[in-house]
């Protein structure tokens, strides 16, 4: 009874006020799956293509009517009658219909909406929560949240060159406790920023966007907020950064425009190593730019045994790019974003390839999000042990944290909180 009987897409609004695709997949037994598609701002060059209309008279050219039409007029016909339980077949049907390597024909936003809604519909038909339908009986590991409390880069209009400064409550006893700890630090930070005369307006992912210039200034504020809240930096709560360096790697140098400094790849690596020495930073995402493979290799050899180095733009959740990186000694971890690759099947294949190679996996949101909480379930389903889904002040972000609180409650005694081991932390 898990045969797909109806597929409908529509244009909805995301957390930045931009249009995005939402898809309903209905099965013959009446089960409904609904999924909304996220969207990035600092995107990797090799991500699957998000189809936008380019018509300046609607949504300043950002409309997704073409992607919605692709679902309603082409994908719906192709997948109606297929078994929603056969996720791989549904996803393969769409990628074949698309016919390109980048999903630029139908749009990765169109394809992903159908892919995720199909899984959700099948889960509903089986009366299973999504995390258990996808992950099976062993899906009971709650991820360490990486909570983004200071925003910069492409996600805010302050001068900070680095995009994200996060806290990860590795010492919590449960996910709910991790959320409480994060929320407490968030409010302490708010007070101390205000006391120092800074704005406490927030950026795209809900972290504060104060007028700071250097990573050191941001890290000082965050470490102090952790301490003032009563937690031990590095033990109870560790720090995570996403400098999103592809955004400021130009002509072979790292161009810190906010700070007013240009660093060669070697100087930039020295700088990151210094930050790791001076602050309890356990994980850095995109420390090197997507095109700076040499820099990536050198940094991995230099810092990889004491810091999680997570590839976002460099891998784009793409199994082929990941395998090349594994072969070349790039990174020791991968950020996984469903819309970078465009189907659930390919996402899961990338997670499996990473785990087989001993790479850690961080499930991630995009800077443009909706109330959809699929990634919370996927973090538990894959047992990856880490999720990055923004701050504690916007519903598009808290929706994921709250879903994980519910999952933990539902699992009861079976739930385990990933804790410090999830980041590959041995020290
Ligand atoms: O760089 C990132 O990791 C993401 C999410 O935080 O940002 P965006 O969705 O803008 O690519
Ligand atoms: Mg990133």
CSV table of C-alpha atoms and ligand atoms in Angstrom, one decimal:
chain,number,residue,atom,x,y,z
A,1,UNK,CA,0.0,0.0,0.0
A,2,UNK,CA,3.0,2.2,-0.2
A,3,UNK,CA,2.4,3.0,-3.8
A,4,UNK,CA,2.7,6.7,-4.7
A,5,UNK,CA,-0.7,8.1,-5.8
A,6,UNK,CA,-0.2,11.8,-5.9
A,7,UNK,CA,2.6,14.3,-5.9
A,8,UNK,CA,2.1,18.1,-5.6
A,9,UNK,CA,4.6,20.9,-5.2
A,10,UNK,CA,4.1,24.5,-4.3
A,11,UNK,CA,6.1,27.7,-3.7
A,12,UNK,CA,6.4,28.6,0.0
A,13,UNK,CA,8.6,31.1,1.8
A,14,UNK,CA,11.9,30.3,3.7
A,15,UNK,CA,13.5,32.0,6.7
A,16,UNK,CA,15.1,34.7,4.6
A,17,UNK,CA,11.8,35.5,2.9
A,18,UNK,CA,12.8,33.8,-0.3
A,19,UNK,CA,10.6,31.3,-2.1
A,20,UNK,CA,11.4,27.7,-1.9
A,21,UNK,CA,9.8,24.4,-2.9
A,22,UNK,CA,7.5,22.3,-0.7
A,23,UNK,CA,6.3,18.9,-1.9
A,24,UNK,CA,3.4,16.6,-0.8
A,25,UNK,CA,3.6,12.9,-1.6
A,26,UNK,CA,0.5,10.9,-1.0
A,27,UNK,CA,0.3,7.2,-1.0
A,28,UNK,CA,-2.6,4.9,-2.1
A,29,UNK,CA,-3.4,4.2,1.6
A,30,UNK,CA,-3.8,8.0,2.2
A,31,UNK,CA,-0.4,8.4,4.0
A,32,UNK,CA,1.0,11.9,3.4
A,33,UNK,CA,4.7,13.0,3.4
A,34,UNK,CA,5.5,16.7,3.2
A,35,UNK,CA,9.0,18.2,2.8
A,36,UNK,CA,10.3,21.7,2.3
A,37,UNK,CA,13.6,22.4,0.7
A,38,UNK,CA,16.4,24.5,2.3
A,39,UNK,CA,18.7,26.9,0.5
A,40,UNK,CA,22.3,28.1,1.0
A,41,UNK,CA,24.0,31.5,0.7
A,42,UNK,CA,27.6,30.5,0.8
A,43,UNK,CA,27.3,27.6,-1.6
A,44,UNK,CA,29.9,25.3,-2.8
A,45,UNK,CA,30.7,25.6,-6.6
A,46,UNK,CA,30.0,21.9,-7.1
A,47,UNK,CA,26.6,21.7,-5.4
A,48,UNK,CA,23.6,20.2,-7.3
A,49,UNK,CA,21.8,23.1,-9.0
A,50,UNK,CA,18.9,24.8,-7.3
A,51,UNK,CA,16.6,26.0,-10.1
A,52,UNK,CA,15.5,29.7,-9.8
A,53,UNK,CA,13.3,31.4,-12.3
A,54,UNK,CA,15.3,34.6,-12.9
A,55,UNK,CA,12.1,36.5,-13.7
A,56,UNK,CA,12.8,39.9,-12.1
A,57,UNK,CA,9.0,40.7,-11.8
A,58,UNK,CA,8.6,37.9,-9.2
A,59,UNK,CA,10.6,37.5,-6.0
A,60,UNK,CA,13.4,39.6,-7.5
A,61,UNK,CA,14.2,36.8,-9.8
A,62,UNK,CA,14.4,34.2,-7.1
A,63,UNK,CA,11.1,32.4,-7.8
A,64,UNK,CA,11.0,28.7,-7.9
A,65,UNK,CA,8.0,28.3,-10.2
A,66,UNK,CA,10.1,26.3,-12.7
A,67,UNK,CA,11.1,23.8,-10.0
A,68,UNK,CA,7.5,23.6,-8.9
A,69,UNK,CA,6.4,23.0,-12.4
A,70,UNK,CA,9.1,20.4,-12.9
A,71,UNK,CA,7.5,18.4,-10.0
A,72,UNK,CA,3.9,18.9,-10.9
A,73,UNK,CA,4.3,18.4,-14.7
A,74,UNK,CA,7.2,16.0,-15.0
A,75,UNK,CA,8.3,14.2,-11.8
A,76,UNK,CA,4.8,13.5,-10.6
A,77,UNK,CA,4.0,11.4,-13.8
A,78,UNK,CA,7.3,9.6,-13.5
A,79,UNK,CA,7.0,8.5,-9.8
A,80,UNK,CA,3.3,8.0,-9.5
A,81,UNK,CA,2.7,4.3,-9.3
A,82,UNK,CA,6.2,3.6,-7.8
A,83,UNK,CA,6.6,2.1,-4.4
A,84,UNK,CA,7.6,4.8,-1.9
A,85,UNK,CA,9.4,2.1,0.2
A,86,UNK,CA,11.8,1.7,-2.7
A,87,UNK,CA,13.6,5.0,-2.1
A,88,UNK,CA,16.5,4.1,-4.3
A,89,UNK,CA,14.2,3.4,-7.3
A,90,UNK,CA,12.2,6.7,-6.8
A,91,UNK,CA,15.4,8.7,-6.5
A,92,UNK,CA,17.0,6.9,-9.5
A,93,UNK,CA,13.9,7.5,-11.6
A,94,UNK,CA,14.2,11.3,-10.9
A,95,UNK,CA,17.9,11.5,-11.6
A,96,UNK,CA,17.5,9.6,-14.8
A,97,UNK,CA,14.6,11.8,-15.9
A,98,UNK,CA,16.8,14.8,-15.1
A,99,UNK,CA,19.7,13.4,-17.1
A,100,UNK,CA,22.4,15.8,-15.9
A,101,UNK,CA,25.2,15.3,-13.3
A,102,UNK,CA,24.1,18.4,-11.5
A,103,UNK,CA,20.3,18.0,-11.6
A,104,UNK,CA,20.2,21.3,-13.5
A,105,UNK,CA,17.4,20.1,-15.7
A,106,UNK,CA,14.6,19.5,-13.2
A,107,UNK,CA,16.4,21.3,-10.4
A,108,UNK,CA,17.9,19.7,-7.2
A,109,UNK,CA,15.3,21.7,-5.3
A,110,UNK,CA,12.5,19.9,-7.2
A,111,UNK,CA,14.0,16.5,-6.9
A,112,UNK,CA,14.9,16.8,-3.2
A,113,UNK,CA,11.4,17.9,-2.2
A,114,UNK,CA,10.0,14.7,-3.8
A,115,UNK,CA,12.8,12.5,-2.4
A,116,UNK,CA,12.3,13.6,1.2
A,117,UNK,CA,8.5,13.7,1.0
A,118,UNK,CA,8.6,10.1,-0.3
A,119,UNK,CA,10.5,8.9,2.7
A,120,UNK,CA,8.2,10.7,5.0
A,121,UNK,CA,5.1,9.3,3.4
A,122,UNK,CA,6.5,5.7,3.6
A,123,UNK,CA,7.4,6.3,7.3
A,124,UNK,CA,3.8,7.4,7.9
A,125,UNK,CA,2.4,4.4,6.1
A,126,UNK,CA,4.5,2.1,8.4
A,127,UNK,CA,3.5,4.2,11.4
A,128,UNK,CA,7.1,4.8,12.2
A,129,UNK,CA,8.8,8.0,13.1
A,130,UNK,CA,11.1,9.1,10.2
A,131,UNK,CA,14.3,8.4,12.1
A,132,UNK,CA,13.4,4.8,12.8
A,133,UNK,CA,12.0,4.2,9.3
A,134,UNK,CA,15.3,5.4,7.8
A,135,UNK,CA,17.7,4.2,10.5
A,136,UNK,CA,16.1,1.0,11.9
A,137,UNK,CA,16.1,-0.2,15.5
A,138,UNK,CA,19.6,1.0,16.2
A,139,UNK,CA,18.7,4.6,15.5
A,140,UNK,CA,19.0,5.9,19.0
A,141,UNK,CA,22.1,8.1,19.1
A,142,UNK,CA,21.2,11.8,19.7
A,143,UNK,CA,23.7,14.2,18.1
A,144,UNK,CA,25.8,16.8,19.7
A,145,UNK,CA,24.3,20.1,18.6
A,146,UNK,CA,26.7,22.7,17.1
A,147,UNK,CA,24.9,25.9,18.0
A,148,UNK,CA,25.9,29.0,16.0
A,149,UNK,CA,25.8,31.9,18.4
A,150,UNK,CA,27.9,34.4,16.5
A,151,UNK,CA,27.3,35.0,12.8
A,152,UNK,CA,29.5,36.8,10.3
A,153,UNK,CA,30.6,36.3,6.7
A,154,UNK,CA,27.9,35.9,4.1
A,155,UNK,CA,25.3,35.5,6.9
A,156,UNK,CA,25.5,38.9,8.5
A,157,UNK,CA,26.4,42.5,7.5
A,158,UNK,CA,29.1,42.9,10.2
A,159,UNK,CA,32.8,42.9,9.4
A,160,UNK,CA,33.6,39.5,10.8
A,161,UNK,CA,35.3,37.4,8.1
A,162,UNK,CA,34.5,34.1,9.6
A,163,UNK,CA,30.9,33.0,9.0
A,164,UNK,CA,30.1,30.9,12.2
A,165,UNK,CA,31.2,30.6,15.8
A,166,UNK,CA,29.4,27.7,17.5
A,167,UNK,CA,29.2,26.0,20.9
A,168,UNK,CA,28.9,22.2,21.2
A,169,UNK,CA,27.9,21.0,24.7
A,170,UNK,CA,29.9,17.8,24.5
A,171,UNK,CA,29.7,17.3,28.3
A,172,UNK,CA,25.9,17.2,28.5
A,173,UNK,CA,24.3,14.0,29.7
A,174,UNK,CA,21.4,14.2,27.2
A,175,UNK,CA,20.3,16.2,24.2
A,176,UNK,CA,17.8,18.1,26.3
A,177,UNK,CA,20.5,19.1,28.7
A,178,UNK,CA,22.7,20.2,25.7
A,179,UNK,CA,19.9,22.5,24.6
A,180,UNK,CA,19.5,23.9,28.0
A,181,UNK,CA,23.3,24.6,28.3
A,182,UNK,CA,23.4,26.2,24.8
A,183,UNK,CA,20.4,28.4,25.6
A,184,UNK,CA,22.0,29.5,28.9
A,185,UNK,CA,25.2,30.5,27.2
A,186,UNK,CA,23.3,32.2,24.4
A,187,UNK,CA,21.6,34.5,27.0
A,188,UNK,CA,24.8,35.1,28.9
A,189,UNK,CA,26.5,36.1,25.6
A,190,UNK,CA,23.6,38.4,24.8
A,191,UNK,CA,24.1,40.2,28.2
A,192,UNK,CA,27.8,40.6,27.8
A,193,UNK,CA,27.5,41.9,24.2
A,194,UNK,CA,25.0,44.5,25.4
A,195,UNK,CA,27.2,45.4,28.3
A,196,UNK,CA,30.1,46.0,25.9
A,197,UNK,CA,27.9,48.3,23.8
A,198,UNK,CA,27.3,45.8,20.9
A,199,UNK,CA,24.2,45.2,18.9
A,200,UNK,CA,22.4,42.0,19.7
A,201,UNK,CA,20.7,41.8,16.4
A,202,UNK,CA,20.9,38.3,14.8
A,203,UNK,CA,22.2,37.0,11.5
A,204,UNK,CA,20.6,34.5,9.1
A,205,UNK,CA,21.1,31.5,11.4
A,206,UNK,CA,20.0,33.3,14.6
A,207,UNK,CA,23.5,34.0,16.1
A,208,UNK,CA,24.4,37.5,17.2
A,209,UNK,CA,26.0,39.6,14.6
A,210,UNK,CA,28.0,42.2,16.6
A,211,UNK,CA,30.4,44.6,15.0
A,212,UNK,CA,33.5,42.6,15.7
A,213,UNK,CA,36.5,42.4,13.3
A,214,UNK,CA,38.6,39.4,14.3
A,215,UNK,CA,38.0,35.8,15.1
A,216,UNK,CA,39.9,36.3,18.4
A,217,UNK,CA,37.4,39.0,19.5
A,218,UNK,CA,34.5,36.6,18.8
A,219,UNK,CA,36.2,33.6,20.4
A,220,UNK,CA,36.9,35.7,23.5
A,221,UNK,CA,33.3,36.7,23.9
A,222,UNK,CA,32.2,33.1,23.4
A,223,UNK,CA,34.7,31.6,25.8
A,224,UNK,CA,33.8,34.2,28.5
A,225,UNK,CA,30.1,33.5,28.0
A,226,UNK,CA,30.7,29.8,28.5
A,227,UNK,CA,32.7,30.5,31.7
A,228,UNK,CA,30.3,33.1,33.1
A,229,UNK,CA,27.4,30.6,32.7
A,230,UNK,CA,29.3,28.2,34.9
A,231,UNK,CA,30.7,25.8,32.3
A,232,UNK,CA,34.2,24.7,31.5
A,233,UNK,CA,35.3,25.5,28.0
A,234,UNK,CA,36.7,22.5,26.2
A,235,UNK,CA,35.2,20.0,28.7
A,236,UNK,CA,31.6,20.9,29.1
A,237,UNK,CA,31.3,23.0,26.0
A,238,UNK,CA,33.7,23.0,23.1
A,239,UNK,CA,34.0,25.6,20.4
A,240,UNK,CA,33.4,25.0,16.7
A,241,UNK,CA,34.0,27.4,13.8
A,242,UNK,CA,32.9,27.6,10.2
A,243,UNK,CA,35.1,30.3,8.6
A,244,UNK,CA,33.6,29.3,5.2
A,245,UNK,CA,36.9,30.2,3.6
A,246,UNK,CA,35.8,29.7,0.0
A,247,UNK,CA,34.0,33.0,0.4
A,248,UNK,CA,37.2,35.0,0.9
A,249,UNK,CA,39.9,33.0,-1.0
A,250,UNK,CA,40.8,35.2,-3.9
A,251,UNK,CA,43.7,34.9,-6.4
A,252,UNK,CA,45.5,32.4,-4.2
A,253,UNK,CA,45.3,34.3,-0.9
A,254,UNK,CA,42.9,34.4,2.0
A,255,UNK,CA,41.6,38.0,1.9
A,256,UNK,CA,40.3,39.0,5.3
A,257,UNK,CA,38.5,42.1,4.3
A,258,UNK,CA,36.9,42.8,7.7
A,259,UNK,CA,40.2,42.5,9.5
A,260,UNK,CA,42.0,44.2,6.6
A,261,UNK,CA,44.7,41.5,6.3
A,262,UNK,CA,45.7,39.2,3.4
A,263,UNK,CA,47.2,35.8,4.4
A,264,UNK,CA,48.9,33.3,2.1
A,265,UNK,CA,47.6,29.7,2.5
A,266,UNK,CA,50.6,29.0,4.7
A,267,UNK,CA,50.0,32.1,6.9
A,268,UNK,CA,46.3,31.3,7.0
A,269,UNK,CA,47.1,27.8,8.2
A,270,UNK,CA,49.4,29.2,10.8
A,271,UNK,CA,46.7,31.5,12.0
A,272,UNK,CA,44.2,28.6,12.3
A,273,UNK,CA,46.7,26.5,14.2
A,274,UNK,CA,47.3,29.4,16.6
A,275,UNK,CA,43.6,29.7,17.2
A,276,UNK,CA,43.3,26.0,18.0
A,277,UNK,CA,46.3,26.4,20.4
A,278,UNK,CA,44.8,29.4,22.1
A,279,UNK,CA,41.2,28.5,22.3
A,280,UNK,CA,39.3,25.2,22.9
A,281,UNK,CA,38.3,24.8,19.3
A,282,UNK,CA,37.6,21.2,18.6
A,283,UNK,CA,36.3,21.4,15.1
A,284,UNK,CA,36.7,23.7,12.1
A,285,UNK,CA,34.6,23.5,9.0
A,286,UNK,CA,35.9,24.6,5.6
A,287,UNK,CA,39.2,25.8,7.2
A,288,UNK,CA,40.6,25.9,3.6
A,289,UNK,CA,38.8,26.9,0.5
A,290,UNK,CA,37.2,24.4,-1.9
A,291,UNK,CA,39.8,25.1,-4.6
A,292,UNK,CA,42.8,25.1,-2.2
A,293,UNK,CA,43.5,21.4,-2.2
A,294,UNK,CA,47.1,21.8,-1.3
A,295,UNK,CA,46.2,23.9,1.6
A,296,UNK,CA,43.6,21.4,2.7
A,297,UNK,CA,46.2,18.5,2.5
A,298,UNK,CA,48.8,20.4,4.5
A,299,UNK,CA,46.3,21.5,7.2
A,300,UNK,CA,44.9,18.0,7.5
A,301,UNK,CA,48.4,16.6,8.0
A,302,UNK,CA,49.2,19.3,10.5
A,303,UNK,CA,46.0,19.6,12.6
A,304,UNK,CA,44.0,16.5,11.7
A,305,UNK,CA,45.1,14.5,14.7
A,306,UNK,CA,43.8,17.1,17.2
A,307,UNK,CA,41.0,18.9,15.5
A,308,UNK,CA,38.0,17.8,13.5
A,309,UNK,CA,38.4,19.3,10.0
A,310,UNK,CA,35.0,19.2,8.3
A,311,UNK,CA,34.7,19.5,4.5
A,312,UNK,CA,31.6,21.4,3.4
A,313,UNK,CA,32.2,23.3,0.1
A,314,UNK,CA,35.1,20.9,-0.8
A,315,UNK,CA,32.8,17.8,-0.8
A,316,UNK,CA,29.3,19.2,-1.4
A,317,UNK,CA,27.8,16.0,0.1
A,318,UNK,CA,29.0,14.3,-3.1
A,319,UNK,CA,30.3,10.7,-2.7
A,320,UNK,CA,32.7,11.1,-5.6
A,321,UNK,CA,34.2,14.3,-4.3
A,322,UNK,CA,34.4,12.8,-0.8
A,323,UNK,CA,36.2,9.7,-2.1
A,324,UNK,CA,38.7,11.8,-4.0
A,325,UNK,CA,39.3,13.8,-0.7
A,326,UNK,CA,39.7,10.6,1.3
A,327,UNK,CA,42.3,9.4,-1.2
A,328,UNK,CA,44.1,12.8,-1.1
A,329,UNK,CA,44.2,13.2,2.7
A,330,UNK,CA,41.8,16.1,2.7
A,331,UNK,CA,39.8,16.6,6.0
A,332,UNK,CA,38.7,14.0,8.5
A,333,UNK,CA,35.0,14.8,8.6
A,334,UNK,CA,32.2,15.8,6.2
A,335,UNK,CA,29.3,18.2,6.5
A,336,UNK,CA,26.2,16.7,5.0
A,337,UNK,CA,23.5,18.9,3.5
A,338,UNK,CA,20.7,17.1,1.7
A,339,UNK,CA,20.2,19.8,-0.9
A,340,UNK,CA,23.9,19.9,-1.9
A,341,UNK,CA,23.3,16.5,-3.6
A,342,UNK,CA,19.6,16.4,-4.0
A,343,UNK,CA,18.3,13.0,-3.1
A,344,UNK,CA,18.0,11.0,0.2
A,345,UNK,CA,19.6,7.9,-1.4
A,346,UNK,CA,22.8,9.8,-2.4
A,347,UNK,CA,22.9,11.5,0.9
A,348,UNK,CA,22.9,8.2,2.8
A,349,UNK,CA,25.5,6.8,0.4
A,350,UNK,CA,27.8,9.7,1.2
A,351,UNK,CA,27.3,9.2,4.9
A,352,UNK,CA,28.1,5.5,4.6
A,353,UNK,CA,31.3,6.2,2.5
A,354,UNK,CA,32.4,8.7,5.1
A,355,UNK,CA,31.9,6.3,8.0
A,356,UNK,CA,33.7,3.5,6.3
A,357,UNK,CA,36.7,5.7,5.8
A,358,UNK,CA,36.7,6.7,9.5
A,359,UNK,CA,35.5,10.2,8.7
A,360,UNK,CA,33.0,11.8,11.1
A,361,UNK,CA,29.8,13.2,9.8
A,362,UNK,CA,27.9,16.4,10.7
A,363,UNK,CA,24.3,16.6,9.6
A,364,UNK,CA,23.6,20.3,8.6
A,365,UNK,CA,20.9,22.8,7.8
A,366,UNK,CA,21.3,25.6,5.3
A,367,UNK,CA,21.3,29.3,6.1
A,368,UNK,CA,17.9,29.5,4.3
A,369,UNK,CA,15.6,27.1,6.2
A,370,UNK,CA,12.0,26.4,6.9
A,371,UNK,CA,10.0,24.7,9.7
A,372,UNK,CA,10.8,21.3,8.1
A,373,UNK,CA,12.7,19.1,10.6
A,374,UNK,CA,13.8,16.2,8.4
A,375,UNK,CA,17.5,16.7,9.2
A,376,UNK,CA,16.9,16.2,12.9
A,377,UNK,CA,15.5,12.7,12.1
A,378,UNK,CA,18.3,12.0,9.6
A,379,UNK,CA,20.9,12.8,12.2
A,380,UNK,CA,19.5,10.1,14.5
A,381,UNK,CA,18.8,7.8,11.6
A,382,UNK,CA,22.4,7.8,10.4
A,383,UNK,CA,23.8,7.8,14.0
A,384,UNK,CA,26.3,10.4,12.9
A,385,UNK,CA,26.4,12.0,16.3
A,386,UNK,CA,26.6,15.7,15.3
A,387,UNK,CA,24.1,18.2,14.0
A,388,UNK,CA,24.7,21.8,13.0
A,389,UNK,CA,21.4,23.7,12.9
A,390,UNK,CA,22.0,27.3,14.0
A,391,UNK,CA,21.2,29.2,17.0
A,392,UNK,CA,18.5,29.2,19.7
A,393,UNK,CA,16.5,32.2,18.6
A,394,UNK,CA,14.8,31.5,15.4
A,395,UNK,CA,12.0,29.0,14.9
A,396,UNK,CA,13.5,27.7,11.6
A,397,UNK,CA,16.5,26.6,13.8
A,398,UNK,CA,14.8,25.7,17.1
A,399,UNK,CA,12.3,23.5,15.2
A,400,UNK,CA,15.2,21.0,14.6
A,401,UNK,CA,16.4,21.2,18.2
A,402,UNK,CA,12.8,20.7,19.5
A,403,UNK,CA,12.3,17.7,17.2
A,404,UNK,CA,15.4,16.1,18.7
A,405,UNK,CA,14.1,16.8,22.2
A,406,UNK,CA,10.9,14.9,21.2
A,407,UNK,CA,12.9,12.0,19.7
A,408,UNK,CA,15.0,11.7,22.8
A,409,UNK,CA,11.8,11.6,24.9
A,410,UNK,CA,10.3,9.0,22.6
A,411,UNK,CA,13.3,6.8,22.8
A,412,UNK,CA,13.4,7.0,26.6
A,413,UNK,CA,16.0,4.7,28.2
A,414,UNK,CA,17.2,3.6,24.7
A,415,UNK,CA,18.4,7.1,23.8
A,416,UNK,CA,22.1,7.8,24.0
A,417,UNK,CA,23.7,11.2,23.8
A,418,UNK,CA,26.7,11.2,21.5
A,419,UNK,CA,28.9,13.5,23.7
A,420,UNK,CA,32.6,14.2,23.1
A,421,UNK,CA,33.4,11.0,21.3
A,422,UNK,CA,31.2,12.0,18.4
A,423,UNK,CA,33.8,14.6,17.3
A,424,UNK,CA,36.5,12.1,17.3
A,425,UNK,CA,37.9,13.8,20.5
A,426,UNK,CA,40.4,11.6,22.3
A,427,UNK,CA,41.9,14.2,24.5
B,1,LIG,O1,28.3,27.2,5.1
B,1,LIG,C1,27.5,26.5,5.7
B,1,LIG,O2,27.9,25.6,6.4
B,1,LIG,C2,26.0,26.8,5.6
B,1,LIG,C3,25.1,26.4,6.8
B,1,LIG,O3,25.6,27.0,8.0
B,1,LIG,O4,25.7,28.0,5.1
B,1,LIG,P1,24.9,28.1,3.7
B,1,LIG,O5,23.7,27.3,3.8
B,1,LIG,O6,24.7,29.6,3.4
B,1,LIG,O7,25.9,27.5,2.7
B,2,LIG,MG1,30.0,25.7,5.8
